[in-house]
PDB file of C-alpha atoms in Angstrom:
ATOM      1  CA  MET C 536     118.123  -4.589 -92.979  1.00  0.00           C
ATOM      2  CA  PRO C 537     114.294  -4.808 -92.803  1.00  0.00           C
ATOM      3  CA  VAL C 538     112.867  -7.414 -95.183  1.00  0.00           C
ATOM      4  CA  PRO C 539     109.735  -6.423 -97.141  1.00  0.00           C
ATOM      5  CA  THR C 540     106.938  -8.937 -96.592  1.00  0.00           C
ATOM      6  CA  GLN C 541     106.473  -9.411-100.331  1.00  0.00           C
ATOM      7  CA  PHE C 542     109.889 -11.101-100.528  1.00  0.00           C
ATOM      8  CA  GLU C 543     108.251 -14.114 -98.873  1.00  0.00           C
ATOM      9  CA  ARG C 544     106.531 -14.697-102.221  1.00  0.00           C
ATOM     10  CA  LEU C 545     109.783 -15.277-104.148  1.00  0.00           C
ATOM     11  CA  ARG C 546     110.838 -18.868-104.858  1.00  0.00           C
ATOM     12  CA  VAL C 547     114.469 -19.374-105.854  1.00  0.00           C
ATOM     13  CA  VAL C 548     114.575 -22.534-107.972  1.00  0.00           C
ATOM     14  CA  LEU C 549     117.857 -24.341-108.696  1.00  0.00           C
ATOM     15  CA  VAL C 550     117.513 -26.798-111.592  1.00  0.00           C
ATOM     16  CA  ALA C 551     119.843 -29.814-111.987  1.00  0.00           C
ATOM     17  CA  THR C 552     122.565 -28.182-109.903  1.00  0.00           C
ATOM     18  CA  ARG C 553     125.758 -30.247-109.780  1.00  0.00           C
ATOM     19  CA  ASN C 554     127.950 -28.829-107.010  1.00  0.00           C
ATOM     20  CA  PRO C 555     126.634 -28.879-103.402  1.00  0.00           C
ATOM     21  CA  LEU C 556     128.988 -26.006-102.517  1.00  0.00           C
ATOM     22  CA  ASN C 557     127.227 -23.815-105.077  1.00  0.00           C
ATOM     23  CA  MET C 558     123.864 -24.760-103.626  1.00  0.00           C
ATOM     24  CA  GLY C 559     125.107 -23.828-100.176  1.00  0.00           C
ATOM     25  CA  ALA C 560     126.422 -20.515-101.506  1.00  0.00           C
ATOM     26  CA  ALA C 561     123.031 -19.808-103.101  1.00  0.00           C
ATOM     27  CA  ALA C 562     121.293 -20.505 -99.780  1.00  0.00           C
ATOM     28  CA  ARG C 563     123.751 -18.201 -98.007  1.00  0.00           C
ATOM     29  CA  ALA C 564     123.018 -15.396-100.503  1.00  0.00           C
ATOM     30  CA  MET C 565     119.289 -15.872 -99.946  1.00  0.00           C
ATOM     31  CA  SER C 566     119.774 -15.588 -96.203  1.00  0.00           C
ATOM     32  CA  ASN C 567     121.938 -12.477 -96.670  1.00  0.00           C
ATOM     33  CA  PHE C 568     119.189 -10.641 -98.523  1.00  0.00           C
ATOM     34  CA  GLY C 569     116.134 -11.929 -96.654  1.00  0.00           C
ATOM     35  CA  PHE C 570     114.723 -14.598 -98.956  1.00  0.00           C
ATOM     36  CA  ALA C 571     113.682 -17.911 -97.442  1.00  0.00           C
ATOM     37  CA  CYS C 572     112.029 -20.191-100.032  1.00  0.00           C
ATOM     38  CA  LEU C 573     114.545 -22.402-101.857  1.00  0.00           C
ATOM     39  CA  ARG C 574     113.407 -25.113-104.268  1.00  0.00           C
ATOM     40  CA  ILE C 575     115.635 -27.765-105.797  1.00  0.00           C
ATOM     41  CA  VAL C 576     114.842 -29.684-109.010  1.00  0.00           C
ATOM     42  CA  ASN C 577     116.725 -32.936-109.688  1.00  0.00           C
ATOM     43  CA  PRO C 578     119.972 -32.129-107.845  1.00  0.00           C
ATOM     44  CA  TYR C 579     123.024 -34.010-109.137  1.00  0.00           C
ATOM     45  CA  GLU C 580     124.328 -34.594-105.607  1.00  0.00           C
ATOM     46  CA  ALA C 581     121.884 -36.042-103.083  1.00  0.00           C
ATOM     47  CA  ALA C 582     123.862 -34.803-100.047  1.00  0.00           C
ATOM     48  CA  PHE C 583     123.497 -31.113-100.926  1.00  0.00           C
ATOM     49  CA  ARG C 584     121.763 -30.314 -97.616  1.00  0.00           C
ATOM     50  CA  GLU C 585     125.056 -30.785 -95.787  1.00  0.00           C
ATOM     51  CA  ALA C 586     127.002 -28.212 -97.839  1.00  0.00           C
ATOM     52  CA  ARG C 587     129.416 -26.300 -95.591  1.00  0.00           C
ATOM     53  CA  SER C 588     129.212 -23.249 -97.825  1.00  0.00           C
ATOM     54  CA  ALA C 589     125.738 -22.433 -96.464  1.00  0.00           C
ATOM     55  CA  VAL C 590     127.236 -20.296 -93.695  1.00  0.00           C
ATOM     56  CA  GLY C 591     124.418 -18.909 -91.557  1.00  0.00           C
ATOM     57  CA  ALA C 592     121.856 -20.565 -93.837  1.00  0.00           C
ATOM     58  CA  SER C 593     122.047 -24.240 -92.880  1.00  0.00           C
ATOM     59  CA  ALA C 594     118.389 -24.264 -91.798  1.00  0.00           C
ATOM     60  CA  LEU C 595     117.296 -22.669 -95.075  1.00  0.00           C
ATOM     61  CA  LEU C 596     119.202 -25.330 -97.044  1.00  0.00           C
ATOM     62  CA  ALA C 597     117.914 -28.149 -94.839  1.00  0.00           C
ATOM     63  CA  ASN C 598     114.335 -27.006 -95.439  1.00  0.00           C
ATOM     64  CA  ALA C 599     114.723 -26.636 -99.203  1.00  0.00           C
ATOM     65  CA  GLU C 600     111.816 -28.200-101.103  1.00  0.00           C
ATOM     66  CA  GLU C 601     112.827 -30.892-103.605  1.00  0.00           C
ATOM     67  CA  TYR C 602     110.986 -31.561-106.884  1.00  0.00           C
ATOM     68  CA  SER C 603     111.383 -33.976-109.774  1.00  0.00           C
ATOM     69  CA  ASN C 604     110.430 -31.460-112.485  1.00  0.00           C
ATOM     70  CA  VAL C 605     110.187 -27.726-113.137  1.00  0.00           C
ATOM     71  CA  ALA C 606     106.421 -27.746-113.705  1.00  0.00           C
ATOM     72  CA  ASP C 607     105.751 -28.868-110.125  1.00  0.00           C
ATOM     73  CA  ALA C 608     108.392 -26.538-108.675  1.00  0.00           C
ATOM     74  CA  VAL C 609     106.731 -23.428-110.157  1.00  0.00           C
ATOM     75  CA  ALA C 610     103.093 -24.542-110.056  1.00  0.00           C
ATOM     76  CA  ASP C 611     102.019 -22.036-107.369  1.00  0.00           C
ATOM     77  CA  CYS C 612     103.720 -19.053-109.043  1.00  0.00           C
ATOM     78  CA  THR C 613     102.116 -16.592-111.447  1.00  0.00           C
ATOM     79  CA  LEU C 614     105.388 -15.347-112.921  1.00  0.00           C
ATOM     80  CA  VAL C 615     108.314 -17.608-113.840  1.00  0.00           C
ATOM     81  CA  VAL C 616     111.605 -15.919-114.763  1.00  0.00           C
ATOM     82  CA  GLY C 617     114.628 -17.814-116.071  1.00  0.00           C
ATOM     83  CA  THR C 618     118.240 -16.674-115.940  1.00  0.00           C
ATOM     84  CA  THR C 619     120.719 -17.175-118.749  1.00  0.00           C
ATOM     85  CA  ALA C 620     124.236 -16.217-119.753  1.00  0.00           C
ATOM     86  CA  PHE C 621     122.868 -15.950-123.305  1.00  0.00           C
ATOM     87  CA  GLY C 622     126.108 -16.216-125.336  1.00  0.00           C
ATOM     88  CA  HIS C 623     125.409 -17.538-128.851  1.00  0.00           C
ATOM     89  CA  ARG C 624     122.258 -19.384-127.838  1.00  0.00           C
ATOM     90  CA  GLU C 625     119.076 -18.737-129.817  1.00  0.00           C
ATOM     91  CA  LEU C 626     116.371 -17.679-127.376  1.00  0.00           C
ATOM     92  CA  GLN C 627     112.595 -17.794-127.876  1.00  0.00           C
ATOM     93  CA  HIS C 628     111.775 -15.507-124.928  1.00  0.00           C
ATOM     94  CA  PRO C 629     111.983 -11.793-124.179  1.00  0.00           C
ATOM     95  CA  LEU C 630     115.383 -11.099-122.582  1.00  0.00           C
ATOM     96  CA  ARG C 631     115.608  -8.348-119.971  1.00  0.00           C
ATOM     97  CA  ARG C 632     118.591  -6.708-118.337  1.00  0.00           C
ATOM     98  CA  LEU C 633     118.977  -7.367-114.638  1.00  0.00           C
ATOM     99  CA  GLU C 634     117.950  -3.938-113.339  1.00  0.00           C
ATOM    100  CA  TYR C 635     114.779  -3.800-115.464  1.00  0.00           C
ATOM    101  CA  GLY C 636     113.866  -7.409-114.744  1.00  0.00           C
ATOM    102  CA  ALA C 637     114.262  -6.822-111.012  1.00  0.00           C
ATOM    103  CA  ARG C 638     111.802  -3.915-111.147  1.00  0.00           C
ATOM    104  CA  LEU C 639     109.218  -6.083-112.909  1.00  0.00           C
ATOM    105  CA  ILE C 640     109.684  -8.875-110.361  1.00  0.00           C
ATOM    106  CA  ARG C 641     109.301  -6.472-107.426  1.00  0.00           C
ATOM    107  CA  LYS C 642     106.039  -5.138-108.836  1.00  0.00           C
ATOM    108  CA  HIS C 643     104.732  -8.662-109.343  1.00  0.00           C
ATOM    109  CA  LEU C 644     105.659  -9.665-105.797  1.00  0.00           C
ATOM    110  CA  ARG C 645     103.214  -7.132-104.370  1.00  0.00           C
ATOM    111  CA  SER C 646     100.406  -9.663-104.620  1.00  0.00           C
ATOM    112  CA  ASN C 647     101.700 -12.715-106.513  1.00  0.00           C
ATOM    113  CA  ARG C 648     104.341 -15.429-106.162  1.00  0.00           C
ATOM    114  CA  VAL C 649     107.363 -15.406-108.469  1.00  0.00           C
ATOM    115  CA  ALA C 650     109.785 -18.223-109.333  1.00  0.00           C
ATOM    116  CA  LEU C 651     113.356 -17.266-110.265  1.00  0.00           C
ATOM    117  CA  LEU C 652     115.107 -20.150-112.050  1.00  0.00           C
ATOM    118  CA  PHE C 653     118.833 -20.898-112.203  1.00  0.00           C
ATOM    119  CA  GLY C 654     120.195 -23.770-114.313  1.00  0.00           C
ATOM    120  CA  SER C 655     123.075 -26.171-113.825  1.00  0.00           C
ATOM    121  CA  GLU C 656     126.626 -24.861-113.702  1.00  0.00           C
ATOM    122  CA  LYS C 657     127.607 -26.741-116.858  1.00  0.00           C
ATOM    123  CA  PHE C 658     124.596 -26.372-119.149  1.00  0.00           C
ATOM    124  CA  GLY C 659     122.300 -23.721-117.674  1.00  0.00           C
ATOM    125  CA  LEU C 660     118.555 -24.106-118.211  1.00  0.00           C
ATOM    126  CA  SER C 661     117.495 -26.498-120.981  1.00  0.00           C
ATOM    127  CA  ASN C 662     114.973 -25.553-123.673  1.00  0.00           C
ATOM    128  CA  ALA C 663     112.396 -27.681-121.856  1.00  0.00           C
ATOM    129  CA  ASP C 664     113.100 -25.758-118.628  1.00  0.00           C
ATOM    130  CA  LEU C 665     112.872 -22.435-120.433  1.00  0.00           C
ATOM    131  CA  SER C 666     109.492 -23.333-121.930  1.00  0.00           C
ATOM    132  CA  HIS C 667     108.014 -22.858-118.431  1.00  0.00           C
ATOM    133  CA  CYS C 668     109.314 -19.269-118.233  1.00  0.00           C
ATOM    134  CA  HIS C 669     107.469 -16.083-119.139  1.00  0.00           C
ATOM    135  CA  TRP C 670     110.703 -14.219-119.870  1.00  0.00           C
ATOM    136  CA  LEU C 671     114.440 -14.338-119.160  1.00  0.00           C
ATOM    137  CA  MET C 672     116.909 -12.158-117.307  1.00  0.00           C
ATOM    138  CA  ARG C 673     120.674 -11.835-117.568  1.00  0.00           C
ATOM    139  CA  VAL C 674     123.476 -10.233-115.623  1.00  0.00           C
ATOM    140  CA  PRO C 675     125.609  -8.042-117.926  1.00  0.00           C
ATOM    141  CA  THR C 676     129.061  -9.669-117.962  1.00  0.00           C
ATOM    142  CA  CYS C 677     132.220  -9.352-120.040  1.00  0.00           C
ATOM    143  CA  GLU C 678     132.038 -11.193-123.384  1.00  0.00           C
ATOM    144  CA  ARG C 679     135.362 -12.915-122.673  1.00  0.00           C
ATOM    145  CA  ASN C 680     133.819 -14.731-119.715  1.00  0.00           C
ATOM    146  CA  ILE C 681     130.026 -14.443-119.691  1.00  0.00           C
ATOM    147  CA  SER C 682     129.205 -17.322-117.326  1.00  0.00           C
ATOM    148  CA  MET C 683     129.045 -16.587-113.585  1.00  0.00           C
ATOM    149  CA  ASN C 684     129.418 -18.955-110.654  1.00  0.00           C
ATOM    150  CA  LEU C 685     125.941 -20.107-109.574  1.00  0.00           C
ATOM    151  CA  GLY C 686     126.202 -18.766-106.023  1.00  0.00           C
ATOM    152  CA  GLN C 687     127.439 -15.412-107.302  1.00  0.00           C
ATOM    153  CA  ALA C 688     124.651 -15.196-109.892  1.00  0.00           C
ATOM    154  CA  VAL C 689     122.011 -15.822-107.218  1.00  0.00           C
ATOM    155  CA  ALA C 690     123.602 -13.181-104.973  1.00  0.00           C
ATOM    156  CA  VAL C 691     123.728 -10.540-107.725  1.00  0.00           C
ATOM    157  CA  CYS C 692     120.111 -11.125-108.781  1.00  0.00           C
ATOM    158  CA  LEU C 693     118.800 -11.020-105.214  1.00  0.00           C
ATOM    159  CA  TYR C 694     120.818  -7.907-104.395  1.00  0.00           C
ATOM    160  CA  GLU C 695     119.241  -6.137-107.355  1.00  0.00           C
ATOM    161  CA  LEU C 696     115.793  -7.111-106.067  1.00  0.00           C
ATOM    162  CA  VAL C 697     116.599  -5.705-102.612  1.00  0.00           C
ATOM    163  CA  ARG C 698     118.441  -2.592-103.756  1.00  0.00           C
ATOM    164  CA  ASP C 699     115.429  -0.425-104.663  1.00  0.00           C
ATOM    165  CA  ALA C 700     112.716  -2.350-102.846  1.00  0.00           C
ATOM    166  CA  LYS C 701     111.505   0.704-100.928  1.00  0.00           C
ATOM    167  CA  SER C 702     110.929   2.650-104.141  1.00  0.00           C
ATOM    168  CA  THR C 703     108.200   0.240-105.297  1.00  0.00           C
ATOM    169  CA  ALA C 704     104.741   1.581-104.473  1.00  0.00           C
ATOM    170  CA  GLN C 705     102.614  -0.768-102.387  1.00  0.00           C
ATOM    171  CA  THR C 706      99.505  -0.933-104.539  1.00  0.00           C
ATOM    172  CA  GLU C 707      97.365  -4.024-104.992  1.00  0.00           C
ATOM    173  CA  LYS C 708      97.213  -5.454-108.506  1.00  0.00           C
ATOM    174  CA  PRO C 709      95.006  -8.136-110.057  1.00  0.00           C
ATOM    175  CA  LYS C 710      96.256 -11.638-109.331  1.00  0.00           C
ATOM    176  CA  HIS C 711      97.717 -13.593-112.218  1.00  0.00           C
ATOM    177  CA  ALA C 712      97.114 -17.232-113.033  1.00  0.00           C
ATOM    178  CA  THR C 713      99.545 -19.592-111.320  1.00  0.00           C
ATOM    179  CA  ALA C 714     102.020 -21.621-113.346  1.00  0.00           C
ATOM    180  CA  GLY C 715     100.018 -24.719-112.400  1.00  0.00           C
ATOM    181  CA  GLU C 716      96.826 -23.233-113.874  1.00  0.00           C
ATOM    182  CA  VAL C 717      98.678 -22.116-116.997  1.00  0.00           C
ATOM    183  CA  GLU C 718     100.148 -25.608-117.368  1.00  0.00           C
ATOM    184  CA  ARG C 719      96.655 -27.163-117.133  1.00  0.00           C
ATOM    185  CA  ILE C 720      95.463 -24.786-119.854  1.00  0.00           C
ATOM    186  CA  THR C 721      98.494 -25.768-121.949  1.00  0.00           C
ATOM    187  CA  GLU C 722      97.842 -29.505-121.537  1.00  0.00           C
ATOM    188  CA  ILE C 723      94.166 -29.178-122.492  1.00  0.00           C
ATOM    189  CA  LEU C 724      95.088 -27.004-125.478  1.00  0.00           C
ATOM    190  CA  LEU C 725      97.608 -29.651-126.570  1.00  0.00           C
ATOM    191  CA  ASP C 726      94.876 -32.305-126.238  1.00  0.00           C
ATOM    192  CA  SER C 727      92.658 -30.313-128.587  1.00  0.00           C
ATOM    193  CA  LEU C 728      95.508 -29.893-131.073  1.00  0.00           C
ATOM    194  CA  ARG C 729      96.173 -33.644-131.037  1.00  0.00           C
ATOM    195  CA  LEU C 730      92.484 -34.428-131.579  1.00  0.00           C
ATOM    196  CA  SER C 731      92.279 -31.951-134.464  1.00  0.00           C
ATOM    197  CA  GLY C 732      95.382 -33.406-136.132  1.00  0.00           C
ATOM    198  CA  TYR C 733      97.301 -30.123-135.869  1.00  0.00           C
ATOM    199  CA  LEU C 734     100.341 -31.847-134.327  1.00  0.00           C
ATOM    200  CA  ASP C 735     100.428 -34.776-136.774  1.00  0.00           C
ATOM    201  CA  ARG C 736     102.932 -33.168-139.154  1.00  0.00           C
ATOM    202  CA  ARG C 737     105.005 -31.332-136.573  1.00  0.00           C
ATOM    203  CA  PRO C 738     107.820 -32.560-134.272  1.00  0.00           C
ATOM    204  CA  VAL C 739     105.933 -33.203-131.033  1.00  0.00           C
ATOM    205  CA  THR C 740     108.584 -31.959-128.569  1.00  0.00           C
ATOM    206  CA  ALA C 741     109.271 -28.722-130.464  1.00  0.00           C
ATOM    207  CA  ALA C 742     105.547 -28.065-130.927  1.00  0.00           C
ATOM    208  CA  GLU C 743     104.757 -28.608-127.241  1.00  0.00           C
ATOM    209  CA  GLU C 744     107.534 -26.249-126.141  1.00  0.00           C
ATOM    210  CA  ARG C 745     106.357 -23.625-128.641  1.00  0.00           C
ATOM    211  CA  ILE C 746     102.742 -23.891-127.471  1.00  0.00           C
ATOM    212  CA  ARG C 747     103.834 -23.680-123.821  1.00  0.00           C
ATOM    213  CA  ARG C 748     105.751 -20.461-124.520  1.00  0.00           C
ATOM    214  CA  LEU C 749     102.801 -19.075-126.490  1.00  0.00           C
ATOM    215  CA  VAL C 750     100.337 -19.621-123.624  1.00  0.00           C
ATOM    216  CA  ARG C 751     102.682 -17.964-121.130  1.00  0.00           C
ATOM    217  CA  ARG C 752     102.992 -14.888-123.309  1.00  0.00           C
ATOM    218  CA  LEU C 753      99.241 -14.359-122.810  1.00  0.00           C
ATOM    219  CA  ASP C 754      99.987 -13.335-119.192  1.00  0.00           C
ATOM    220  CA  LEU C 755      96.579 -14.569-118.005  1.00  0.00           C
ATOM    221  CA  GLN C 756      94.904 -13.225-114.894  1.00  0.00           C
ATOM    222  CA  ALA C 757      93.544 -15.725-112.371  1.00  0.00           C
ATOM    223  CA  ARG C 758      89.907 -14.922-113.151  1.00  0.00           C
ATOM    224  CA  ASP C 759      90.498 -15.444-116.885  1.00  0.00           C
ATOM    225  CA  ALA C 760      92.315 -18.760-116.387  1.00  0.00           C
ATOM    226  CA  THR C 761      89.138 -20.381-115.015  1.00  0.00           C
ATOM    227  CA  ILE C 762      87.179 -19.245-118.073  1.00  0.00           C
ATOM    228  CA  TRP C 763      89.814 -20.530-120.521  1.00  0.00           C
ATOM    229  CA  LEU C 764      89.937 -23.887-118.732  1.00  0.00           C
ATOM    230  CA  GLY C 765      86.157 -24.210-119.110  1.00  0.00           C
ATOM    231  CA  ILE C 766      86.227 -23.216-122.788  1.00  0.00           C
ATOM    232  CA  LEU C 767      89.015 -25.633-123.708  1.00  0.00           C
ATOM    233  CA  ARG C 768      87.526 -28.519-121.735  1.00  0.00           C
ATOM    234  CA  GLN C 769      84.221 -28.051-123.567  1.00  0.00           C
ATOM    235  CA  ILE C 770      86.023 -28.005-126.929  1.00  0.00           C
ATOM    236  CA  VAL C 771      87.950 -31.209-126.115  1.00  0.00           C
ATOM    237  CA  TRP C 772      84.782 -32.933-124.835  1.00  0.00           C
ATOM    238  CA  LYS C 773      82.875 -31.976-128.010  1.00  0.00           C
ATOM    239  CA  MET C 774      85.682 -33.144-130.316  1.00  0.00           C
ATOM    240  CA  ARG C 775      85.943 -36.492-128.530  1.00  0.00           C
ATOM    241  CA  SER C 776      82.161 -36.956-128.648  1.00  0.00           C
ATOM    242  CA  GLN C 777      82.062 -36.275-132.397  1.00  0.00           C
ATOM    243  CA  LYS C 778      84.955 -38.653-132.957  1.00  0.00           C
ATOM    244  CA  THR C 779      83.197 -41.384-130.980  1.00  0.00           C
ATOM    245  CA  GLU C 780      79.957 -40.838-132.910  1.00  0.00           C
ATOM    246  CA  GLY C 781      81.827 -40.996-136.208  1.00  0.00           C
ATOM    247  CA  LEU C 782      83.406 -44.327-135.299  1.00  0.00           C
ATOM    248  CA  SER C 783      80.077 -45.843-134.217  1.00  0.00           C
ATOM    249  CA  GLN C 784      78.056 -44.881-137.323  1.00  0.00           C
ATOM    250  CA  PRO C 785      79.037 -47.821-139.647  1.00  0.00           C
ATOM    251  CA  GLY C 786      77.855 -50.348-137.060  1.00  0.00           C
ATOM    252  CA  ASP C 787      74.515 -48.625-136.545  1.00  0.00           C
ATOM    253  CA  ARG C 788      73.021 -49.703-139.854  1.00  0.00           C
ATOM    254  CA  LYS C 789      70.096 -52.122-139.537  1.00  0.00           C
ATOM    255  CA  THR C 790      70.001 -55.313-141.579  1.00  0.00           C
ATOM    256  CA  SER C 791      66.765 -56.805-142.923  1.00  0.00           C
TER     257      SER C 791
END
C-alpha cells in the first residue's frame, strides 16, 4: 500500500499508558498503516521499548520520542485531536465521529502537523490533557462496552485515516499556528489576567484549563499568532510598568 507523504506529519501520542503490550500493539498498528512518528508521555512502565507485541515495528517503538508533559509532545503541531470513549463524562470540546474527524485530519495534514492523543487504558485523557486539544474524536461503540483496547483504538483510527486518503484533494492551505505558539499565547494571556486581577476570584486550575480551550477554539493561523504574541506582550509590559510606577509614587515625595 503506497503511503501518502502527508502521513509523515501525523504524531501519535500515547499519554500515561500503563501496559507495554498495548504500546507495542499501537506501534504495530502504526507500522501497518504507514505512520512512523510515535510519542510517549509519562509511560507507566519504563521498559515499554522491549514490548514483544510490536511485531514488525520494533524499530518504530525503539525510536519513540519520550516527553514529560503533553504541551511539549504537541508543541510542533497545529492541530491537536484527543480521543475519548465519552460515556457519562462532561466534555468541554466539540466531539466528532470517527469518519468525519478523519476527513478533517487528512485535510489538515496536507500542509500542517497533527497530534492524535490516546489516554491511559484505565482513565483515558485527563481534563488537563484535554485542555491542549482543539476537538475530540470517538469510535462509535456499543453502549454496553464503550471502552476499546488501546492498540485496537489506535488501529481503528489510523485505518479510517488511510481508508479514503486518495480522495483528499492535494491543495495547499494556509499554515496554522503550532501548539507551542498557541501555548505561548495562552501563557502570556494568563499573565495579563493575573496582573489585572481577573483570576483572583476564580479557581486557578479550572480557569487556566478554560482559557486554554478558549484560545484553541480561535484556530489561529501562523501569521496571526506572531501578531497576537506581540499584542499580548505589549499589554503585559504596559500593565507591569504601570504597577511598578504606582508602587514607587509614595516614596517619590520630597521632604523640606
